[in-house]
Each structure stands twice: as C-alpha cells, then as structure tokens.
C-alpha cells in the first residue's frame, strides 16, 4: 500500500499509534506546559460576566459584556436552569435575539426623536404661517 | 488591580465586534487588562476567521452577546505580563491554543485541555475558549489589536525565530483539530477515510489521515473550488454531493468501497450543513441545534463496526441523529474539541519537515478594518475563499 501513496508527502510517518500524541486518550498524569501551581490563583478582577451560580467561580473567567437590560434578566433566568435542561438554552437564544433588538433600539429611538422634532417644527412653522 | 501586575495605561484598541446575526463592525474598545497574575496581554499580529466562527456570526451559539469579539486562532507579540508568568517575556512571539487551560486540573493533567475545569464558569460541558460566546466563559477573542491570554505559562507556544507567524498560526486550532480527528478515527494502514466537508478543518484532516497511513482519503462537499482544493492540496478523491444527488451520496460511497462503506467517517462540517431539507428546516425552526446532516451521513455511510468521528461544532440542546443505526452497526463514535496543547510540538515538527504546510490554505489576507467584508466573503464562499487571515495595523 505504501507504494501507491508514495506521492503523498509524509505518508505513514504516524502510522504507529505510539507516535500519535493523543494516544492513549488519557495520558499519564502530568502538568501541561509550564504550570507552576497545583491549584491556580483566583482572578482578582471584577465579577464574571457569566452568571452561573450553581458552581464555584473558576480561577479565570471573562468579564466583558455583563448581562444588562431585558436580555440580561432573561439570561439570569436561563442560568437558573442547569446545563442539562433545554430550557436554559432556549432562554439564552431568546435573550440573544432580544439583545440584538435592544442594540437596534438606540438608533430607532434617535430616529423617533428626530422625526418627532421635525414634525413638531413643521407643526409650529405651519401655525406661524397661518397666523400671518 | 492587584498581584503586582505590570499595568499599562488604558488605551482604545480596534476590535471586530458582533452586532447582530451576519453583522460585524469594527469598533473602539478599551484595551484588555491583566486580570490574573498569570495573564499576558498580546499584541495580535495575525488572526484567522475559523469556520466555527460562522456559527457565532449566524447567531447559532447560545449566549452570544452583542459587543463580543470573536477569534480563537491568533498569534502575536507579548506586550504585558502578569506577575506570576515565568515562561514568557515582553517581546516574545507566540501562537496561542484556542483552549484556555489551567494545566493541572483533573482533565488537564490527563492531557484533556479542552475540558479544563478551571476556565469556564458557565457550565459543566466545555472548558474556556477565546472569543466563543459566554457559553465558553465569556472571554474576548483575538480579532482585535490586543487580547488578554489567561494561563500564559500553559497554552502559548513561542514561535521559533526562523519561522513566520503564518507558518504556525494554524497550530492554534485547525491543524491540531484535523490531526486529532484523524487520530480519533484510529486509522490503520491502508484504511479508507471519508471526510465530510472540504473546509479548512476537513483539508487538515485529510492531510493528517495520510500521515497515519490511510490507503484512501475521500472528501465530500458540494463547492467546486473547495473540492478542487481537496484534490490538489490534500491528494484526496472527491465526491460532489450536488452532482451525485443528496439521496445518493451514501450509495456512492458504498460503491466506491466494495459495497461496505469507508472504515472511518469524519464530520468536519458542524451545524450549518446543507444536503438535507428536513435537517435544515428543523434547524431553522429551532427544533434542533442546526442541521445534523453530516452526522447522519457519517453514521449511514461508514461500514459496520467502523468509526465515526465528530468534530463539527453543534450547540446545545440536541440534534436529530440516527442512534439506532449507529447501535445496530456496532459503531465506535469518537468526539472532542481539540486538546490543542498536546499536539503543538509534534505538528511543528511536521511543518518544519515540510510534511505539512498549513499556511497553503490561506486564500485571503485582509486588514482587521476589513473584517466585516472578510466574514461576508468567507460565509458566502465568494472569491474562492478557503481561509481568511486578518492583519491588525500594529502587526508590523
């Protein structure tokens, strides 16, 4: 078989399973990289942006985009359900859609205020013209 | 901020941010800060868009918040270091695994860094990942000028002085992911391996299957230029399921393999697979987490007592797959997010020896500012796009 695939650069160099880094799947216990702790220190910055309360906060976590507004309320509600309940994920998807709308609401509000201002100015102008 | 970290003054960086499904925008954001003694801040010099970023981009991954920055395939230069970092100094060039891993927990100590239990407070399903929603910890991604990298003494690998970032950029994800997929297939010399999906990960899987002694490598897709890439770059036989007809793909694969089916089938597509109206419709109706067509085809196509490997990304809660068929055929099903750190040195050797040339799949290099266009081009498979790499303005 090797002859038929000789045109493929590197064919068969990892054919022996012992040459594959992920075999066996669970390797001998050892520290990965240059980890110099048994238990990592705890992150000292603000609250995690994730709001799971079922487990202890991990030593590191993300802090950006914390839950806010209506979508944030729904996210908090979602995280009350454990990760094995579909309810959590469906609520999070709902929150994601509302989050998008909330961020679209700002320009919509600006448009609404601008339209109202133009309408009001037009109304006042029209009244002024009629008064002449 | 405590822990004696070296703190730089606050600056405003440019970052690609998610605004709505299919809408990305370049925005100013505060620079990331050291938040843990073993953090570093990296000045990003190269950042790729992964196929799995498209699942975020299309709003398919739960808890993807507006304002998030994606990107889990990046390399860069160490700009700031936390007080406990011992392996790196300012100015080091590094490539960073997409997993955030502590290196010592129950799982990391066994080499399973993708399920580290010290980096994702959100659930018991997966470890922390850069720029991949709050479901994986809410960490910011590398499609930005700067990014915070936790556990800097564990994940990042120094880039050899004689190598360019692009030589090793894909050690961050797609190359080890493809290699681990082939490895999970437990390929024996001469076996036939079928890979669904000719995207970047599928191509890397095909290359890796050859390294493990595959006798035949077949790639299934429907995009002409990607199939051509699989044929030319990965020496694979190809099957175009649009030409064959969706309903005949499995029959075609059996015909190609003495009626039995491939020994190993690998799903390198994930939740946005086309090829089945029903799967797509159920996904769009949110009755399942996207389309599971590639899993379905893998289970049906593989020979009895064969191995199916799932590396395509699917969000929770569930998908429609033929479990009964898998059981009756006596299949071995292997799955995993890649434990990247485990493979970096080994695959670096392959790159050095010329057996792998991952940067050969880069089709587009764009400025970070052009990130929204890059997403559109990649998502719509325009301009024969295979892989986009973003270059921030401070990269040089």
Coordinates of C-alpha atoms in Angstrom, one line a residue:
Chain A
X1 CA 0.0 0.0 0.0
X2 CA 2.8 2.4 0.8
X3 CA 4.0 2.3 -2.8
X4 CA 0.6 3.5 -4.0
X5 CA 0.7 6.5 -1.7
X6 CA 4.4 7.4 -2.0
X7 CA 3.4 10.6 -3.8
X8 CA 1.9 11.9 -0.6
X9 CA 4.5 13.8 1.4
X10 CA 4.9 12.2 4.8
X11 CA 2.6 9.2 4.1
X12 CA 2.5 6.8 7.1
X13 CA 5.0 8.6 9.4
X14 CA 2.5 8.5 12.2
X15 CA 1.1 5.0 11.3
X16 CA 2.3 3.6 14.6
X17 CA -0.2 4.6 17.3
X18 CA 2.6 5.2 19.8
X19 CA 3.8 8.0 17.5
X20 CA 0.4 9.8 17.9
X21 CA 0.4 12.4 20.7
X22 CA -3.2 11.8 21.8
X23 CA -2.8 8.0 22.2
X24 CA -3.8 6.8 24.7
X25 CA -6.6 9.4 25.1
X26 CA -6.0 9.9 28.7
X27 CA -2.3 10.5 29.1
X28 CA -0.1 9.9 32.1
X29 CA -0.8 12.5 34.7
X30 CA 1.5 15.4 34.3
X31 CA 1.3 19.2 34.3
X32 CA 0.7 20.7 30.9
X33 CA 3.0 23.5 29.7
X34 CA 4.9 25.3 32.5
X35 CA 2.1 25.3 35.0
X36 CA 3.7 26.0 38.4
X37 CA 0.7 25.6 40.7
X38 CA -1.4 22.8 41.9
X39 CA -4.5 25.0 42.2
X40 CA -4.4 28.2 40.2
X41 CA -4.7 31.5 41.9
X42 CA -8.1 33.3 41.7
X43 CA -8.6 36.1 39.2
X44 CA -8.7 39.3 41.1
X45 CA -10.7 41.5 38.8
X46 CA -14.4 42.2 38.9
X47 CA -17.4 39.9 38.6
X48 CA -17.6 37.3 35.9
X49 CA -19.8 38.2 33.0
X50 CA -21.2 34.6 33.2
X51 CA -23.9 34.3 35.9
X52 CA -23.9 30.6 36.7
X53 CA -24.4 30.3 40.4
X54 CA -24.6 26.5 40.6
X55 CA -20.9 26.1 40.7
X56 CA -18.0 28.0 42.2
X57 CA -16.5 30.6 40.0
X58 CA -13.5 29.3 38.2
X59 CA -9.9 30.8 38.7
X60 CA -10.2 32.6 35.4
X61 CA -13.2 34.0 33.6
X62 CA -14.3 36.7 31.1
X63 CA -15.6 40.0 32.4
X64 CA -16.8 41.8 29.3
X65 CA -20.4 42.3 28.2
X66 CA -22.1 41.5 31.5
X67 CA -25.9 40.9 31.4
X68 CA -27.9 44.0 31.1
X69 CA -31.5 45.3 30.3
X70 CA -34.3 42.8 29.5
X71 CA -31.9 40.4 27.8
X72 CA -29.8 40.3 31.0
X73 CA -32.9 39.5 33.1
X74 CA -33.7 36.6 30.7
X75 CA -30.1 35.4 30.8
X76 CA -30.2 35.4 34.6
X77 CA -33.4 33.4 34.4
X78 CA -31.8 31.0 31.9
X79 CA -28.9 30.3 34.2
X80 CA -31.2 29.2 37.0
X81 CA -31.8 26.1 34.9
X82 CA -28.9 23.5 34.9
X83 CA -27.0 23.0 31.7
X84 CA -28.7 19.7 31.0
X85 CA -32.2 21.3 30.7
X86 CA -33.2 22.6 27.3
X87 CA -34.9 25.5 29.0
X88 CA -31.6 27.1 29.7
X89 CA -30.5 27.1 26.1
X90 CA -33.8 28.2 24.6
X91 CA -34.0 31.1 27.0
X92 CA -30.4 32.1 26.2
X93 CA -31.2 32.0 22.4
X94 CA -34.3 34.2 23.2
X95 CA -32.0 36.6 25.2
X96 CA -29.6 36.8 22.3
X97 CA -32.4 37.9 19.9
X98 CA -33.6 40.5 22.4
X99 CA -30.0 41.7 22.9
X100 CA -29.8 42.4 19.2
X101 CA -33.1 44.3 19.3
X102 CA -32.0 46.3 22.4
X103 CA -28.9 47.5 20.5
X104 CA -31.1 48.3 17.5
X105 CA -33.4 50.3 19.7
X106 CA -30.9 53.1 20.2
X107 CA -30.8 54.1 16.6
X108 CA -34.6 53.6 16.4
X109 CA -35.1 55.9 19.3
X110 CA -32.8 58.5 17.7
X111 CA -34.9 58.3 14.5
X112 CA -38.1 58.6 16.5
X113 CA -36.9 61.7 18.4
X114 CA -35.6 63.2 15.2
X115 CA -38.9 62.5 13.4
X116 CA -40.8 64.0 16.3
X117 CA -38.6 67.1 16.4
X118 CA -39.1 67.6 12.6
X119 CA -42.8 67.0 12.9
X120 CA -43.1 69.5 15.8
X121 CA -41.0 72.1 14.0
X122 CA -43.2 71.6 10.9
X123 CA -46.3 72.0 13.0
X124 CA -45.1 75.2 14.7
X125 CA -43.9 76.5 11.3
X126 CA -47.3 75.8 9.7
X127 CA -49.1 77.5 12.6
X128 CA -46.8 80.5 12.3
X129 CA -47.5 80.8 8.5
X130 CA -51.3 80.5 9.1
X131 CA -51.1 83.2 11.8
X132 CA -49.7 85.7 9.2
Chain B
X1 CA -5.8 45.6 40.1
X2 CA -3.6 43.6 42.5
X3 CA -0.9 40.9 42.3
X4 CA 1.9 43.3 41.3
X5 CA 1.0 43.1 37.6
X6 CA 2.7 45.5 35.2
X7 CA -0.2 47.8 34.3
X8 CA -0.2 49.8 31.2
X9 CA -2.2 53.0 30.8
X10 CA -5.7 52.5 29.3
X11 CA -5.8 52.8 25.6
X12 CA -8.5 52.3 23.0
X13 CA -8.0 49.5 20.5
X14 CA -9.8 48.5 17.4
X15 CA -11.7 45.3 17.6
X16 CA -14.1 43.4 15.4
X17 CA -17.4 43.1 17.3
X18 CA -20.6 41.2 16.8
X19 CA -23.7 43.5 16.4
X20 CA -26.4 41.1 15.1
X21 CA -26.5 37.9 13.1
X22 CA -24.5 38.4 9.9
X23 CA -23.4 41.9 11.1
X24 CA -19.9 42.6 12.3
X25 CA -18.5 46.0 12.9
X26 CA -15.0 47.4 13.7
X27 CA -15.3 49.4 16.9
X28 CA -13.1 51.1 19.5
X29 CA -12.9 49.1 22.8
X30 CA -10.8 49.6 25.9
X31 CA -7.6 47.7 25.7
X32 CA -7.6 44.4 27.7
X33 CA -6.1 44.5 31.1
X34 CA -4.2 42.0 33.2
X35 CA -6.9 40.4 35.4
X36 CA -5.0 37.4 36.9
X37 CA -1.3 37.0 37.8
X38 CA -0.8 34.5 35.0
X39 CA -2.3 36.7 32.3
X40 CA -0.5 38.2 29.4
X41 CA -1.7 40.9 27.0
X42 CA -0.8 40.0 23.4
X43 CA -0.5 42.4 20.5
X44 CA -2.1 40.4 17.8
X45 CA -0.2 40.2 14.6
X46 CA -2.3 37.5 12.8
X47 CA -5.8 36.4 13.5
X48 CA -7.8 34.0 11.4
X49 CA -11.5 33.5 10.9
X50 CA -12.5 29.9 11.7
X51 CA -15.4 28.0 10.1
X52 CA -16.8 27.7 13.6
X53 CA -16.8 31.5 13.9
X54 CA -19.5 31.4 11.3
X55 CA -21.8 29.6 13.7
X56 CA -21.4 32.6 16.1
X57 CA -21.7 35.0 13.2
X58 CA -25.0 33.4 12.2
X59 CA -26.3 33.5 15.8
X60 CA -26.4 29.8 16.3
X61 CA -24.4 29.6 19.6
X62 CA -26.4 30.3 22.7
X63 CA -25.3 33.3 24.9
X64 CA -23.5 35.1 22.1
X65 CA -23.8 38.7 23.3
X66 CA -23.8 41.9 21.2
X67 CA -20.5 43.6 21.5
X68 CA -18.5 40.3 21.8
X69 CA -15.2 40.0 19.9
X70 CA -14.7 36.6 18.2
X71 CA -11.4 34.9 17.2
X72 CA -9.7 31.9 18.6
X73 CA -6.9 31.4 16.0
X74 CA -4.3 34.0 16.6
X75 CA -0.6 34.8 17.1
X76 CA 1.1 37.8 18.3
X77 CA 3.8 39.6 20.4
X78 CA 3.7 39.6 24.2
X79 CA 3.0 43.2 25.3
X80 CA 2.4 43.0 29.0
X81 CA 2.9 40.2 31.5
X82 CA 1.3 39.3 34.8
X83 CA 3.3 38.9 38.0
X84 CA 3.4 35.1 38.1
X85 CA 4.3 34.5 34.4
X86 CA 7.7 32.7 34.2
X87 CA 7.8 31.3 30.6
X88 CA 7.4 34.5 28.6
X89 CA 8.9 38.0 28.5
X90 CA 7.7 41.1 26.7
X91 CA 8.5 40.9 23.0
X92 CA 8.2 37.1 22.7
X93 CA 6.3 36.0 19.7
X94 CA 3.7 33.3 20.5
X95 CA 0.9 31.3 18.9
X96 CA -2.0 30.5 21.3
X97 CA -4.2 27.4 21.5
X98 CA -7.9 28.2 21.3
X99 CA -8.5 26.4 24.6
X100 CA -7.9 28.2 27.8
X101 CA -6.4 25.6 30.2
X102 CA -5.0 25.7 33.7
X103 CA -2.6 22.8 33.1
X104 CA -3.1 21.0 36.4
X105 CA -6.8 20.2 36.9
X106 CA -8.3 16.6 36.7
X107 CA -8.6 16.9 33.0
X108 CA -5.6 19.0 32.0
X109 CA -3.3 16.6 33.9
X110 CA -4.6 13.8 31.6
X111 CA -3.9 15.9 28.5
X112 CA -7.6 16.8 28.0
X113 CA -7.1 20.6 28.0
X114 CA -10.3 21.2 26.0
X115 CA -12.4 20.3 29.1
X116 CA -10.3 22.2 31.7
X117 CA -12.4 22.6 34.8
X118 CA -10.8 25.9 35.8
X119 CA -11.5 28.2 32.9
X120 CA -15.2 28.2 32.2
X121 CA -17.7 29.1 35.0
X122 CA -20.7 28.8 32.7
X123 CA -21.3 25.1 32.6
X124 CA -20.0 21.5 33.0
X125 CA -19.8 20.9 29.3
X126 CA -16.7 22.5 27.9
X127 CA -13.6 24.5 29.0
X128 CA -12.8 28.1 28.3
X129 CA -12.3 29.2 24.7
X130 CA -11.2 32.6 23.3
X131 CA -14.0 34.6 21.7
X132 CA -16.6 31.9 21.5
X133 CA -19.6 33.2 23.4
X134 CA -20.3 33.3 27.1
X135 CA -21.2 29.6 26.9
X136 CA -17.4 29.0 26.9
X137 CA -16.6 31.6 29.6
X138 CA -17.1 35.0 28.0
X139 CA -13.5 35.6 27.1
X140 CA -12.7 38.1 24.4
X141 CA -11.2 36.8 21.1
X142 CA -8.2 37.7 19.0
X143 CA -9.9 39.5 16.1
X144 CA -8.7 42.7 17.7
X145 CA -5.4 44.6 18.1
X146 CA -4.9 43.2 21.6
X147 CA -6.2 40.3 23.6
X148 CA -5.9 39.0 27.1
X149 CA -4.5 35.5 27.4
X150 CA -5.0 33.7 30.7
X151 CA -2.8 30.9 32.0
X152 CA 0.1 32.2 29.9
X153 CA 2.5 29.6 31.3
X154 CA 0.4 26.8 29.9
X155 CA -1.1 27.5 26.5
X156 CA 1.1 29.8 24.3
X157 CA 4.0 28.4 22.4
X158 CA 6.9 30.5 21.4
X159 CA 7.3 30.8 17.7
X160 CA 10.8 29.7 16.5
X161 CA 12.9 32.7 15.4
X162 CA 13.3 31.4 11.9
X163 CA 9.6 30.9 11.3
X164 CA 6.9 33.4 10.3
X165 CA 3.6 33.7 12.3
X166 CA 1.7 32.3 9.3
X167 CA 3.8 29.2 9.3
X168 CA 2.5 28.2 12.7
X169 CA -0.8 30.2 13.0
X170 CA -3.0 27.2 12.4
X171 CA -1.3 25.3 15.3
X172 CA -3.9 27.4 17.3
X173 CA -6.8 25.3 16.1
X174 CA -7.5 23.8 12.7
X175 CA -4.3 21.8 12.2
X176 CA -4.4 20.0 15.6
X177 CA -8.2 19.7 15.3
X178 CA -7.8 18.0 11.9
X179 CA -5.0 15.8 13.2
X180 CA -6.9 14.8 16.4
X181 CA -9.9 13.9 14.2
X182 CA -7.8 11.6 12.2
X183 CA -6.2 10.2 15.3
X184 CA -9.6 9.6 16.9
X185 CA -10.5 7.6 13.8
X186 CA -7.9 5.1 14.9
X187 CA -6.8 4.8 11.3
X188 CA -4.9 1.6 10.4
X189 CA -2.6 1.3 7.5
X190 CA -4.4 1.1 4.2
X191 CA -7.9 2.0 5.6
X192 CA -10.3 4.2 3.7
X193 CA -11.2 7.5 5.4
X194 CA -14.1 9.7 4.3
X195 CA -14.3 13.3 5.4
X196 CA -17.5 15.3 5.1
X197 CA -16.6 18.9 4.5
X198 CA -13.8 20.4 2.4
X199 CA -13.4 23.5 4.5
X200 CA -10.1 24.3 6.3
X201 CA -10.6 21.6 9.0
X202 CA -11.6 19.0 6.5
X203 CA -8.5 19.7 4.5
X204 CA -6.2 19.4 7.6
X205 CA -8.0 16.2 8.5
X206 CA -7.3 14.8 5.0
X207 CA -3.6 15.7 5.3
X208 CA -3.4 14.1 8.7
X209 CA -5.1 10.9 7.6
X210 CA -2.3 10.4 5.1
X211 CA 0.3 10.8 7.8
X212 CA -1.4 8.0 9.7
X213 CA -1.2 5.7 6.7
X214 CA -4.6 5.9 5.2
X215 CA -5.0 3.9 2.0
X216 CA -7.6 6.2 0.5
X217 CA -8.9 9.6 1.5
X218 CA -12.3 10.7 0.2
X219 CA -13.7 14.2 0.7
X220 CA -17.4 15.0 0.3
X221 CA -18.6 18.5 -0.3
X222 CA -20.6 20.5 -2.9
X223 CA -18.4 23.5 -3.5
X224 CA -16.4 23.1 -6.7
X225 CA -13.3 25.1 -5.8
X226 CA -13.1 23.5 -2.4
X227 CA -13.3 20.0 -3.8
X228 CA -10.6 21.0 -6.3
X229 CA -8.5 22.2 -3.3
X230 CA -9.1 18.8 -1.6
X231 CA -8.0 17.0 -4.8
X232 CA -4.9 19.2 -5.4
X233 CA -3.7 20.2 -2.0
X234 CA -4.8 17.2 0.1
X235 CA -4.4 14.5 -2.6
X236 CA -8.0 13.3 -1.9
X237 CA -10.6 11.6 -4.0
X238 CA -13.7 13.8 -4.1
X239 CA -17.4 13.3 -4.2
X240 CA -19.7 16.3 -5.1
X241 CA -23.0 15.5 -3.5
X242 CA -24.8 18.1 -5.5
X243 CA -23.8 16.2 -8.7
X244 CA -24.4 12.8 -7.1
X245 CA -27.8 13.9 -5.7
X246 CA -28.2 14.3 -1.9
X247 CA -30.0 11.0 -1.6
X248 CA -27.3 9.0 -3.4
X249 CA -24.2 10.1 -1.5
X250 CA -24.2 7.2 0.8
X251 CA -24.8 4.8 -2.1
X252 CA -22.0 6.4 -4.0
X253 CA -19.6 6.0 -1.0
X254 CA -20.6 2.3 -0.7
X255 CA -20.0 1.7 -4.4
X256 CA -16.5 3.2 -4.1
X257 CA -15.7 0.9 -1.2
X258 CA -16.7 -2.6 -2.3
X259 CA -20.2 -2.1 -1.0
X260 CA -19.3 -1.8 2.6
X261 CA -18.6 1.9 3.2
X262 CA -15.5 3.7 4.4
X263 CA -13.7 2.4 7.5
X264 CA -13.7 5.8 9.1
X265 CA -16.2 8.7 8.5
X266 CA -15.4 12.2 9.9
X267 CA -17.9 15.0 10.2
X268 CA -15.9 18.2 9.6
X269 CA -18.9 20.4 8.9
X270 CA -21.0 21.0 12.0
X271 CA -24.4 22.6 12.5
X272 CA -24.6 24.5 9.2
X273 CA -24.5 21.5 6.9
X274 CA -26.6 21.6 3.8
X275 CA -27.7 18.5 1.9
X276 CA -31.0 17.7 3.7
X277 CA -34.0 19.8 3.5
X278 CA -35.5 18.2 6.6
X279 CA -32.4 18.7 8.7
X280 CA -32.1 22.3 7.6
X281 CA -35.8 23.1 8.2
X282 CA -35.7 21.6 11.7
X283 CA -32.6 23.6 12.5
X284 CA -34.1 26.9 11.2
X285 CA -37.3 26.2 13.2
X286 CA -35.1 25.9 16.3
X287 CA -36.3 22.3 16.8
X288 CA -32.7 21.2 16.9
X289 CA -29.3 22.8 17.2
X290 CA -28.8 23.5 13.5
X291 CA -28.5 20.8 10.8
X292 CA -27.0 17.4 11.7
X293 CA -26.7 16.2 8.1
X294 CA -23.0 15.4 8.3
X295 CA -23.5 13.3 11.4
X296 CA -26.4 11.5 9.7
X297 CA -24.4 10.8 6.6
X298 CA -21.4 9.7 8.6
X299 CA -23.4 7.1 10.6
X300 CA -25.1 5.8 7.5
X301 CA -22.0 5.7 5.2
X302 CA -19.4 4.2 7.5
X303 CA -19.0 0.4 7.3
X304 CA -20.4 -1.8 10.0
X305 CA -18.2 -1.8 13.1
X306 CA -16.5 1.2 11.7
X307 CA -15.6 4.5 13.4
X308 CA -17.4 7.8 13.2
X309 CA -15.6 11.0 14.4
X310 CA -17.5 14.2 15.2
X311 CA -15.5 17.4 15.2
X312 CA -18.2 19.6 13.7
X313 CA -19.5 22.2 16.2
X314 CA -23.1 21.8 17.4
X315 CA -24.7 23.9 20.0
X316 CA -27.0 22.6 22.7
X317 CA -29.6 21.3 23.4
X318 CA -29.9 18.5 20.9
X319 CA -29.8 17.2 17.3
X320 CA -31.7 14.6 15.3
X321 CA -29.3 11.7 14.6
X322 CA -29.9 8.0 13.8
X323 CA -28.7 6.5 17.1
X324 CA -30.4 3.2 16.4
X325 CA -28.4 2.8 13.1
X326 CA -25.2 3.5 15.0
X327 CA -26.0 0.9 17.6
X328 CA -27.0 -1.8 15.2
X329 CA -24.0 -1.3 13.1
X330 CA -21.8 -1.5 16.1
X331 CA -20.1 1.8 15.5
X332 CA -17.4 3.4 17.6
X333 CA -18.2 7.1 17.9
X334 CA -15.4 9.5 19.0
X335 CA -15.9 13.2 19.7
X336 CA -13.9 16.0 21.2
X337 CA -13.0 19.6 21.0
X338 CA -9.3 19.5 20.3
X339 CA -6.8 19.4 23.1
X340 CA -4.5 21.7 21.2
X341 CA -1.5 21.9 23.5
X342 CA -0.9 18.2 23.3
X343 CA -0.2 18.4 19.5
X344 CA 1.7 21.6 19.0
X345 CA 5.3 20.3 19.2
X346 CA 4.5 17.2 17.2
X347 CA 2.9 19.2 14.4
X348 CA 5.6 21.8 14.5
X349 CA 8.0 19.1 13.6
X350 CA 5.8 18.1 10.7
X351 CA 5.7 21.7 9.5
X352 CA 9.5 22.0 9.8
X353 CA 10.0 18.8 7.9
X354 CA 7.7 20.0 5.1
X355 CA 5.2 17.2 5.6
X356 CA 2.5 19.8 6.4
X357 CA 2.2 23.3 5.0
X358 CA -0.9 24.7 6.7
X359 CA -0.5 28.2 5.5
X360 CA -1.0 26.9 2.0
X361 CA -4.8 27.2 2.5
X362 CA -4.8 30.9 3.2
X363 CA -6.7 32.5 0.3
X364 CA -7.3 36.0 1.7
X365 CA -5.2 38.3 3.8
X366 CA -7.1 41.4 4.9
X367 CA -6.6 44.3 7.3
X368 CA -8.5 44.0 10.6
X369 CA -10.5 47.0 9.4
X370 CA -11.8 44.9 6.5
X371 CA -13.0 42.2 9.0
X372 CA -16.8 42.7 8.2
X373 CA -16.0 42.1 4.5
X374 CA -13.9 39.1 5.4
X375 CA -16.8 37.5 7.3
X376 CA -19.1 38.1 4.3
X377 CA -16.7 36.7 1.8
X378 CA -16.0 33.6 3.9
X379 CA -19.6 33.0 4.9
X380 CA -20.8 33.3 1.3
X381 CA -17.8 31.3 -0.1
X382 CA -17.2 34.2 -2.5
X383 CA -14.0 34.8 -4.5
X384 CA -13.0 31.1 -4.0
X385 CA -12.4 31.8 -0.3
X386 CA -10.9 29.0 1.8
X387 CA -9.3 30.8 4.7
X388 CA -9.2 34.5 5.8
X389 CA -6.4 35.9 7.9
X390 CA -6.8 39.4 9.4
X391 CA -3.8 41.6 10.0
X392 CA -4.1 44.4 12.6
X393 CA -2.5 47.8 11.9
X394 CA 0.1 47.3 14.6
X395 CA 1.2 43.9 13.3
X396 CA 4.5 45.0 11.8

